[in-house]
PDB file of C-alpha atoms and ligand atoms in Angstrom:
ATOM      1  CA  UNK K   1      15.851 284.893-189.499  1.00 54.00           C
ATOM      2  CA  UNK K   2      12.742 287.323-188.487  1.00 51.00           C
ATOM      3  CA  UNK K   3      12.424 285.459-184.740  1.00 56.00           C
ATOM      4  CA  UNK K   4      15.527 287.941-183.806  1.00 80.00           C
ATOM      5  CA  UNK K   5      14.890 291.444-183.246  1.00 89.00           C
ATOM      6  CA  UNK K   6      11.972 292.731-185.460  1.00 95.00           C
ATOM      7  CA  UNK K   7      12.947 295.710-187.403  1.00 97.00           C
ATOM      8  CA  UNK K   8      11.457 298.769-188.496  1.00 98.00           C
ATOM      9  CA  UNK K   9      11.841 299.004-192.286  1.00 98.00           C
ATOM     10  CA  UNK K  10      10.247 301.784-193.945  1.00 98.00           C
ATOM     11  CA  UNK K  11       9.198 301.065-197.576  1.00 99.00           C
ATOM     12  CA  UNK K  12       8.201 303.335-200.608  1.00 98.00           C
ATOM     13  CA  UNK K  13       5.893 302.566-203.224  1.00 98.00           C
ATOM     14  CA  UNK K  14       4.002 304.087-206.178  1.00 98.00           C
ATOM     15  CA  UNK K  15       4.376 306.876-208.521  1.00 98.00           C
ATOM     16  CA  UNK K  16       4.737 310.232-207.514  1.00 98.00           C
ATOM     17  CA  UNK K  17       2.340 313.167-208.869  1.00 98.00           C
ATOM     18  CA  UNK K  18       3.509 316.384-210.079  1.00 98.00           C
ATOM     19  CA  UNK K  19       0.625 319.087-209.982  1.00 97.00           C
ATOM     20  CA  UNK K  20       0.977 321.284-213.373  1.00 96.00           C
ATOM     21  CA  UNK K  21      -2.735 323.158-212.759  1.00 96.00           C
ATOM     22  CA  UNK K  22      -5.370 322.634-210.693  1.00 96.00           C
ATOM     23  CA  UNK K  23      -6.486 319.400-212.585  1.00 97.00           C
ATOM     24  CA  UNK K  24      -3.472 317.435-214.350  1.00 97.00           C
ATOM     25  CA  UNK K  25      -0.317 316.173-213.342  1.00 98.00           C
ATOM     26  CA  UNK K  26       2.995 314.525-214.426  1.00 97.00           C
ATOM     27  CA  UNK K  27       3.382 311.110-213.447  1.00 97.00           C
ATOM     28  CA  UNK K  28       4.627 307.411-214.426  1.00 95.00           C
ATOM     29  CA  UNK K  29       3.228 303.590-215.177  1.00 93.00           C
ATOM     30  CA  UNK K  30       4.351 302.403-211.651  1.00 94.00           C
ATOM     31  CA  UNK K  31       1.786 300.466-210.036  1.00 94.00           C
ATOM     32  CA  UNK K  32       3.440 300.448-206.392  1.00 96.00           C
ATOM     33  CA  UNK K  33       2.680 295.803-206.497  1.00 96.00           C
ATOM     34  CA  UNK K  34       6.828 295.476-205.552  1.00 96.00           C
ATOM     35  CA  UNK K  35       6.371 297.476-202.567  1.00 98.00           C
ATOM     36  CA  UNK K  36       3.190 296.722-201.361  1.00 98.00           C
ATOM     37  CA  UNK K  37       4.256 292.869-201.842  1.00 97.00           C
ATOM     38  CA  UNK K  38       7.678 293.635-199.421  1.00 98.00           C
ATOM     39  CA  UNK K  39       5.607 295.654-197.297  1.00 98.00           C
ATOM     40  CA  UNK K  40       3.185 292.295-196.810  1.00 98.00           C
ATOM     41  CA  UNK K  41       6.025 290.004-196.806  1.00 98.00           C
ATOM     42  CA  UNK K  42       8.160 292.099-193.880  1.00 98.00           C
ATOM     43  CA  UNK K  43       4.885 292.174-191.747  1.00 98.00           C
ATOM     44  CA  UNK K  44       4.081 288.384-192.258  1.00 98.00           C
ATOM     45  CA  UNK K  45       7.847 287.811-190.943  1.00 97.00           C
ATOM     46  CA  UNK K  46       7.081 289.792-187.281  1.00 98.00           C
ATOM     47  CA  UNK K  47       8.565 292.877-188.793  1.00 98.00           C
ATOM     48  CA  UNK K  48       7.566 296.712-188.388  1.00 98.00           C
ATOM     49  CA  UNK K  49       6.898 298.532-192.032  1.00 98.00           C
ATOM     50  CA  UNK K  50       6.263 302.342-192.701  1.00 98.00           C
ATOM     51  CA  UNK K  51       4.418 302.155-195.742  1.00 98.00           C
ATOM     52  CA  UNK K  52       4.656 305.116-197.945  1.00 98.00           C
ATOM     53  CA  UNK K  53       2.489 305.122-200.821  1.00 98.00           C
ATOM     54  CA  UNK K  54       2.260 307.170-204.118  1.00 98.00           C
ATOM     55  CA  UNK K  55      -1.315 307.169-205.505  1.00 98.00           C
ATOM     56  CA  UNK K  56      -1.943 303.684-206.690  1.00 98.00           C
ATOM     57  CA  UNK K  57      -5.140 301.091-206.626  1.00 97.00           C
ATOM     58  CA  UNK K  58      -3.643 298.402-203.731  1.00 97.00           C
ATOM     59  CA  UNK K  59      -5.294 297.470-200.752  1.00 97.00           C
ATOM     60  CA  UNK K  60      -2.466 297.909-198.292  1.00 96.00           C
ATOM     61  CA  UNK K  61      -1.530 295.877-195.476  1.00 96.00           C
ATOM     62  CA  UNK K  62      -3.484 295.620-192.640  1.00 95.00           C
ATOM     63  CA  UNK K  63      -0.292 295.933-190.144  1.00 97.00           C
ATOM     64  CA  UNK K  64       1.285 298.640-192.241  1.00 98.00           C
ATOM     65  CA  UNK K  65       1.460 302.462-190.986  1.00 98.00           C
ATOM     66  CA  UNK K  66       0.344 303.773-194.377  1.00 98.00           C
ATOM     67  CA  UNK K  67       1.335 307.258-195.082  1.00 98.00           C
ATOM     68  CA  UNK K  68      -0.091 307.928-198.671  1.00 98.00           C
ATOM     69  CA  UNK K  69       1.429 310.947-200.746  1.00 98.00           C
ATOM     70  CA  UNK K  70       1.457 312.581-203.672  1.00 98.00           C
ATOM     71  CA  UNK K  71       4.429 314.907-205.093  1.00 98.00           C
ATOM     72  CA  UNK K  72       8.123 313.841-204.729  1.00 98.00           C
ATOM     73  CA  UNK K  73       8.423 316.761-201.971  1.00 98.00           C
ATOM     74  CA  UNK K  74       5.847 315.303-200.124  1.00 98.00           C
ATOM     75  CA  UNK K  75       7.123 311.878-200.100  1.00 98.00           C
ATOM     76  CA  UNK K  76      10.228 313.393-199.205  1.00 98.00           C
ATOM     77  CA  UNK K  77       8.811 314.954-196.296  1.00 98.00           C
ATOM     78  CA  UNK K  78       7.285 311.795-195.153  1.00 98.00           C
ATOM     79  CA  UNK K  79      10.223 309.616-195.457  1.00 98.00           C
ATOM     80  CA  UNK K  80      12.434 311.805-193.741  1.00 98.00           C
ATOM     81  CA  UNK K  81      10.254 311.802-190.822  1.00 98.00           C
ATOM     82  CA  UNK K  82      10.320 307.845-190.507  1.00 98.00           C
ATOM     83  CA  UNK K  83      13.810 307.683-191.703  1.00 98.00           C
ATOM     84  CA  UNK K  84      15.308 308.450-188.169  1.00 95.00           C
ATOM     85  CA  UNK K  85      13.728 305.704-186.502  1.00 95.00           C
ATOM     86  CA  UNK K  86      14.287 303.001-188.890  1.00 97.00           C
ATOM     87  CA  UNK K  87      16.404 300.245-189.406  1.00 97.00           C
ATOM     88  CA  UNK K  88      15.835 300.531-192.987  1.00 98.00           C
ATOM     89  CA  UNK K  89      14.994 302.602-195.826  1.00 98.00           C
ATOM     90  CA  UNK K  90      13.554 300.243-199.094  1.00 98.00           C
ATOM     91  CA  UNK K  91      13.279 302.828-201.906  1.00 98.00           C
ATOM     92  CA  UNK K  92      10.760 301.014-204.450  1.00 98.00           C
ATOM     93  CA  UNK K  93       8.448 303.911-205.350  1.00 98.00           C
ATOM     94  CA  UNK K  94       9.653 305.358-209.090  1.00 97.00           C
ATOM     95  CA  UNK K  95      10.124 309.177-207.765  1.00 98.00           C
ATOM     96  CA  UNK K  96       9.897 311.987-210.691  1.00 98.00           C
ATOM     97  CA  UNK K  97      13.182 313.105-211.148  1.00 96.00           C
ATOM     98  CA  UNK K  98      11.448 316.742-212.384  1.00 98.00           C
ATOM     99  CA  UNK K  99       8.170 318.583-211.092  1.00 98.00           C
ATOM    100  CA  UNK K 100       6.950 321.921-213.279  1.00 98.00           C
ATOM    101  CA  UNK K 101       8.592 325.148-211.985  1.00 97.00           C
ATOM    102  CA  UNK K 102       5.009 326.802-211.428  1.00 96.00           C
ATOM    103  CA  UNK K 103       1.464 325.123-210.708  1.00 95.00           C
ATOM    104  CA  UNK K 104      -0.674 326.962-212.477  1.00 93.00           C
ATOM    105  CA  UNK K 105      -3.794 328.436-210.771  1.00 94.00           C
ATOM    106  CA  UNK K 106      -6.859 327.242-212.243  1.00 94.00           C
ATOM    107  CA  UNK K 107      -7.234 325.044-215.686  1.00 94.00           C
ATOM    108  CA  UNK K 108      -4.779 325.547-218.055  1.00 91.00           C
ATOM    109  CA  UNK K 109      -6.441 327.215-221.415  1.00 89.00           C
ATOM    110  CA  UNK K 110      -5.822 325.689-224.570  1.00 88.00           C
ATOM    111  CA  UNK K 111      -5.148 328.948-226.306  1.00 87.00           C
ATOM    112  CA  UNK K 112      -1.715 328.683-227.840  1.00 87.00           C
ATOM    113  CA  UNK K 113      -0.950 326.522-230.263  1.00 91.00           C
ATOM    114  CA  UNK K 114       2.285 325.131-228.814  1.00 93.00           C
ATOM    115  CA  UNK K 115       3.410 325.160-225.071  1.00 90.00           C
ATOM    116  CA  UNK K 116       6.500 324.427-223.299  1.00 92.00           C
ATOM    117  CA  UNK K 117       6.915 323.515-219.663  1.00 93.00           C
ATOM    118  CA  UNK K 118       9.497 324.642-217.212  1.00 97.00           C
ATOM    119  CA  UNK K 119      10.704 321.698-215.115  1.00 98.00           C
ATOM    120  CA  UNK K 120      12.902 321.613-211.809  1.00 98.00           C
ATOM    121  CA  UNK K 121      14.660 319.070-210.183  1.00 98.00           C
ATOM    122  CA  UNK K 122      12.831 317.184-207.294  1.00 98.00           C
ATOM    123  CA  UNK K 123      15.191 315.977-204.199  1.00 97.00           C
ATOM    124  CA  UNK K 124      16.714 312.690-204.396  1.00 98.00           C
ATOM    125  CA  UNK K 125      14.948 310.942-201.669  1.00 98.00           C
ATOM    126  CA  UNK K 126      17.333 307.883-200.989  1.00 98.00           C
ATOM    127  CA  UNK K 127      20.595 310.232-202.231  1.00 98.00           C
ATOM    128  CA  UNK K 128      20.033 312.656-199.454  1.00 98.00           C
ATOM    129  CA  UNK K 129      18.623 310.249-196.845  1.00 98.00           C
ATOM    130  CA  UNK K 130      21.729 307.641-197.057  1.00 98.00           C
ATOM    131  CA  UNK K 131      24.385 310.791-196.780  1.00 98.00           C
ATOM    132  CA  UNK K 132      22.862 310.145-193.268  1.00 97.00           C
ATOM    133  CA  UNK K 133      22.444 306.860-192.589  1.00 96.00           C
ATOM    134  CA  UNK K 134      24.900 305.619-189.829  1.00 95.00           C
ATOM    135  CA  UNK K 135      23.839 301.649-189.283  1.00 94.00           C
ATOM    136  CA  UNK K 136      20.917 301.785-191.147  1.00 96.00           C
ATOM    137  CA  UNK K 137      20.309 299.727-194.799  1.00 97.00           C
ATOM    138  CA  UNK K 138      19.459 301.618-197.475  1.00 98.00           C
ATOM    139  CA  UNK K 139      17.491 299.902-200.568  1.00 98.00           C
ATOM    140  CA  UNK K 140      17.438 301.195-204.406  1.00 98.00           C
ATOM    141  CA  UNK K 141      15.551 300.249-207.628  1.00 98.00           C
ATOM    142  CA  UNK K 142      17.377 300.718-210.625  1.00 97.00           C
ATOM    143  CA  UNK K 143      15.745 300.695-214.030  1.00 93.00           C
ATOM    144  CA  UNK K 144      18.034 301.008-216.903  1.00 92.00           C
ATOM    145  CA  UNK K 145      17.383 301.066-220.650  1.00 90.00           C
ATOM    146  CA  UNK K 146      21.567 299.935-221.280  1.00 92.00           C
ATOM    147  CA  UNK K 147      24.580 298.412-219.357  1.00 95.00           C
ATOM    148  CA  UNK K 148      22.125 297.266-216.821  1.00 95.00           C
ATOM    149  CA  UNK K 149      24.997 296.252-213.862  1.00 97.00           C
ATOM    150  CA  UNK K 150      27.271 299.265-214.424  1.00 97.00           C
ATOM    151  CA  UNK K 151      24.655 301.975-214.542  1.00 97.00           C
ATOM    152  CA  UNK K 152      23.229 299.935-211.479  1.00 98.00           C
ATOM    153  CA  UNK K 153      26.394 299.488-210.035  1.00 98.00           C
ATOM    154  CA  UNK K 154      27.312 303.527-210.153  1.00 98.00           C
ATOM    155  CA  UNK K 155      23.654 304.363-208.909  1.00 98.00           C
ATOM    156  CA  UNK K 156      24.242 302.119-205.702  1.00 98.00           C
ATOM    157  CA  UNK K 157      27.854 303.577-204.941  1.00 98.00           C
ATOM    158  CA  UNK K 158      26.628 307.222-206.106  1.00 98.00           C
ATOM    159  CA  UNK K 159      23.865 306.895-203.856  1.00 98.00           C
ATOM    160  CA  UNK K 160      25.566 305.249-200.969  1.00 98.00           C
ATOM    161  CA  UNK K 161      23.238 302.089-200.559  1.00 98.00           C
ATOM    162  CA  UNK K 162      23.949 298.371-199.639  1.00 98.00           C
ATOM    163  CA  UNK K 163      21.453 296.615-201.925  1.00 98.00           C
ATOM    164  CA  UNK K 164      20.445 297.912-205.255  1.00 98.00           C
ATOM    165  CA  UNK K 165      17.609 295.686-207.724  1.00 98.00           C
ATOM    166  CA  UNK K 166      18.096 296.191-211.481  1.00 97.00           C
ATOM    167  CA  UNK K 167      15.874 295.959-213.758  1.00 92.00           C
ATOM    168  CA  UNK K 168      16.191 296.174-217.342  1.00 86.00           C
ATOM    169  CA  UNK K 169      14.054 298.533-219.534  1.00 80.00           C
ATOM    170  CA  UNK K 170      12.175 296.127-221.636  1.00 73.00           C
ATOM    171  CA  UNK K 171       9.170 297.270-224.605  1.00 70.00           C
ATOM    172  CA  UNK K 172       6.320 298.482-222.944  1.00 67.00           C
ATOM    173  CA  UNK K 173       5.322 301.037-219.777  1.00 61.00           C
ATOM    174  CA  UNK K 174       6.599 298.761-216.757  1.00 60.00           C
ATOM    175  CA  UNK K 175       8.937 296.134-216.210  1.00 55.00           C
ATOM    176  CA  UNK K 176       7.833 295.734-212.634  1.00 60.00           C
ATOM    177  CA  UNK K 177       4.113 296.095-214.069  1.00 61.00           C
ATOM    178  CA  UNK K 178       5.198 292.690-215.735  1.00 66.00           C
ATOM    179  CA  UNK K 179       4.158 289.377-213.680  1.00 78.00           C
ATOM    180  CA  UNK K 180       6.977 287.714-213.397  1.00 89.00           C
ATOM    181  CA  UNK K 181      10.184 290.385-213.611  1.00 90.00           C
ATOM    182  CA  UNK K 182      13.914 289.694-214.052  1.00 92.00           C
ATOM    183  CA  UNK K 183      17.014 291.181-213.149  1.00 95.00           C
ATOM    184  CA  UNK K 184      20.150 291.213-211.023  1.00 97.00           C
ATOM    185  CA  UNK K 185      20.489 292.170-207.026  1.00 98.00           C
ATOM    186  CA  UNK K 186      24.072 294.230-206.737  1.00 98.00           C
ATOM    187  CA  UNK K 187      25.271 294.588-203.544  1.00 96.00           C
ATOM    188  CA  UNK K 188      27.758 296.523-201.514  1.00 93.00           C
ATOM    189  CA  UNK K 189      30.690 294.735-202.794  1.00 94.00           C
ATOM    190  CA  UNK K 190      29.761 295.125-206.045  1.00 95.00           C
ATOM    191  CA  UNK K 191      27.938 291.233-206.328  1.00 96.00           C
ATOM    192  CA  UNK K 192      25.636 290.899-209.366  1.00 98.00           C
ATOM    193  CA  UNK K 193      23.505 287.969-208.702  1.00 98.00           C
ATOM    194  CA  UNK K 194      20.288 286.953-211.679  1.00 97.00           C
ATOM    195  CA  UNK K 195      16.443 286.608-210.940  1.00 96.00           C
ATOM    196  CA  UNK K 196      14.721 285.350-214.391  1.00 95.00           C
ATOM    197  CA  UNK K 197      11.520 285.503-214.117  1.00 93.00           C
ATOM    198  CA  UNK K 198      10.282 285.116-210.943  1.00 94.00           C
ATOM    199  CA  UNK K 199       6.751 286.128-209.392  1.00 95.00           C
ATOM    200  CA  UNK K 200       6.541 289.289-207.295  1.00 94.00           C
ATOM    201  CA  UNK K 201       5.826 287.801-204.743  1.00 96.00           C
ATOM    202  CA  UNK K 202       8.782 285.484-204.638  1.00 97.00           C
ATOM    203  CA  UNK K 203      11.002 288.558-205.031  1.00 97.00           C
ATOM    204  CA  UNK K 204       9.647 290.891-202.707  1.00 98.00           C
ATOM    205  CA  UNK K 205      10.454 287.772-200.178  1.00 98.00           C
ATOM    206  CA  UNK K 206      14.466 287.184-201.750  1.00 98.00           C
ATOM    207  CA  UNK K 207      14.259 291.221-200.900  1.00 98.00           C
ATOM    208  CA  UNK K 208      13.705 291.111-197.338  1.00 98.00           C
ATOM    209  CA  UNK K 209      15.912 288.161-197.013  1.00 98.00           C
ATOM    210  CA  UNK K 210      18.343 290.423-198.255  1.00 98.00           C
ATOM    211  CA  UNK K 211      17.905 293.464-195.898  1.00 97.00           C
ATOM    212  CA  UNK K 212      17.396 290.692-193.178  1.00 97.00           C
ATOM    213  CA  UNK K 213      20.634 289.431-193.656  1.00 96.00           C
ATOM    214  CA  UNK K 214      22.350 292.327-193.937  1.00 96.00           C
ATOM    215  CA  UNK K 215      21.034 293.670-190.561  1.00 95.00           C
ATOM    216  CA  UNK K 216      21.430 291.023-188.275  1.00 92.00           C
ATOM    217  CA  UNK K 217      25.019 290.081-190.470  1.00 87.00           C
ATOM    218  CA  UNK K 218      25.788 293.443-189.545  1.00 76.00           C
ATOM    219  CA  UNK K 219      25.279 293.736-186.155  1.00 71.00           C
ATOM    220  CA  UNK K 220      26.656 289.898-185.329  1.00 62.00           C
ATOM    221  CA  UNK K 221      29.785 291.304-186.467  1.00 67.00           C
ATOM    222  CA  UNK K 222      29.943 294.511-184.946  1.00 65.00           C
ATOM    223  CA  UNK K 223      29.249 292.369-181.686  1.00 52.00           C
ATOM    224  CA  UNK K 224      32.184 290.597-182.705  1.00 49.00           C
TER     225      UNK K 224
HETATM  226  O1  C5P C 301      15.529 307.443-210.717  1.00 90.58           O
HETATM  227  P1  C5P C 301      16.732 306.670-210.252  1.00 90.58           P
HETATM  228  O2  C5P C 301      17.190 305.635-211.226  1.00 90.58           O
HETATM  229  O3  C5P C 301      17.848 307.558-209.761  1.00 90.58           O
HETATM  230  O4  C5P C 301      16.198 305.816-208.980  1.00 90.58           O
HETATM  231  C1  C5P C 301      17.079 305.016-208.230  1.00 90.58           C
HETATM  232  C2  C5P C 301      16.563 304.921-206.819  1.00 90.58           C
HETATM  233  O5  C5P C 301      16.511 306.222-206.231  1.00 90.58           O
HETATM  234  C3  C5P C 301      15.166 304.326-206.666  1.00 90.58           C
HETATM  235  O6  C5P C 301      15.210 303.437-205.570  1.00 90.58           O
HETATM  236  C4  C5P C 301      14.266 305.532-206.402  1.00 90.58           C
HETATM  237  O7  C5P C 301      13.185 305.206-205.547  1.00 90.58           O
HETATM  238  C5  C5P C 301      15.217 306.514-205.724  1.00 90.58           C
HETATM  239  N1  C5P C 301      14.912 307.926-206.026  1.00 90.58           N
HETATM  240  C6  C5P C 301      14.675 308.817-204.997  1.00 90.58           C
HETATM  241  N2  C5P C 301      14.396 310.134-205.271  1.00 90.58           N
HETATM  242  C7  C5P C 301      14.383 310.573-206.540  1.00 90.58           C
HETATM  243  C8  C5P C 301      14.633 309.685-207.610  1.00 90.58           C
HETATM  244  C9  C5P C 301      14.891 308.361-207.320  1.00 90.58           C
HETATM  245  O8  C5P C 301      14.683 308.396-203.818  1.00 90.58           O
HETATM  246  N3  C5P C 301      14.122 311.859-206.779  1.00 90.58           N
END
């Protein structure tokens, strides 16, 4: 499938960070392996990959353009800036949905006994990116703690995407930190299809089978 045109996929991986003083942040268990295994997998097939990385502890790529960021605005930034040249758009970094409302100069004094934070919304990356999309494929993780293929389901049509992987919330920090993951791939038409168990590496390559059939499907019958 990859000897046809190569495409330009732009991938996201990580956590994000969300500054709260000079020295702490908010953040999350992800440990980026999903996307740094598609970004790998993409490149080994001939294809082009914008890596953009959260702060994790992966040796990316050789191939890749790595862009690595931090906050959920800067990612934002980033992605936005490779969107418009891409073919497609694989969302698998695990974005804060909040950031605090002020960074606070300095280190934070434990002086009060109790403390609340004021959070704010970050952008939806992939939400606000796919409004725009034309031709290109747009890619979603969903992790869900209940009703795995509906909430996944409503996240891919809500989000306007033509692939979405779900993953179920299981005990501990990180499903995808788990070896050998399962879930379901939902696609456009609504198609849930299993994965049990299967190695990352193994999935991230049933991923970019995916997107690469969806492209060159695509385009094959736009050709007529
Ligand atoms: O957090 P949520 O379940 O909405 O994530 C679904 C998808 O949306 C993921 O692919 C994630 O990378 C993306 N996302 C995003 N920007 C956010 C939150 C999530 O692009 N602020």
């Amino acid at each position: 499938m990859a000897s046809q045109t190569p495409l330009k996929i732009v991938i996201t991986a990580g956590p994000t960070r969300e500054p709260l003083d000079a020295v702490r942040f908010m953040s999350n268990y992800s440990t980026g392996t999903i996307g740094y295994q598609m970004a790998r997998e993409a490149i080994r097939r001939g294809h082009k990959v914008v890596l953009i990385s959260g702060p994790v502890s992966l040796k990316a790529p050789e191939k890749a353009i790595v862009v690595k960021v931090e906050s959920a605005r800067e990612m934002y930034l980033a992605v936005n800036k490779h969107f418009k040249l891409c073919h497609c758009l694989i969302m698998s970094a695990a974005v804060s949905d909040y950031r605090p409302k002020k960074i606070i100069s300095g280190k934070l004094k434990k002086i009060r006994k109790n403390l609340s934070l004021d959070l704010v919304r970050n952008p939806d990356i992939l939400k606000q990116l796919a409004k725009i999309k034309k031709d290109r494929i747009t890619v979603g993780f969903a992790l869900e703690a209940s009703n795995l293929i509906s909430n996944a389901s409503n996240k891919l049509r809500e989000k306007n995407l033509d692939l979405i992987i779900a993953n179920k919330k299981t005990k501990g920090p990180s499903p995808f930190g788990k070896e050998k993951p399962s879930g379901f791939f939902i696609d456009n038409r609504l198609k849930a299809e299993r994965f049990t168990k299967i190695p990352k590496k193994a999935l991230a390559g049933l991923i970019i089978d995916k997107v690469e059939k969806l492209w060159y499907t695509y385009h094959r019958s736009k050709r007529g």
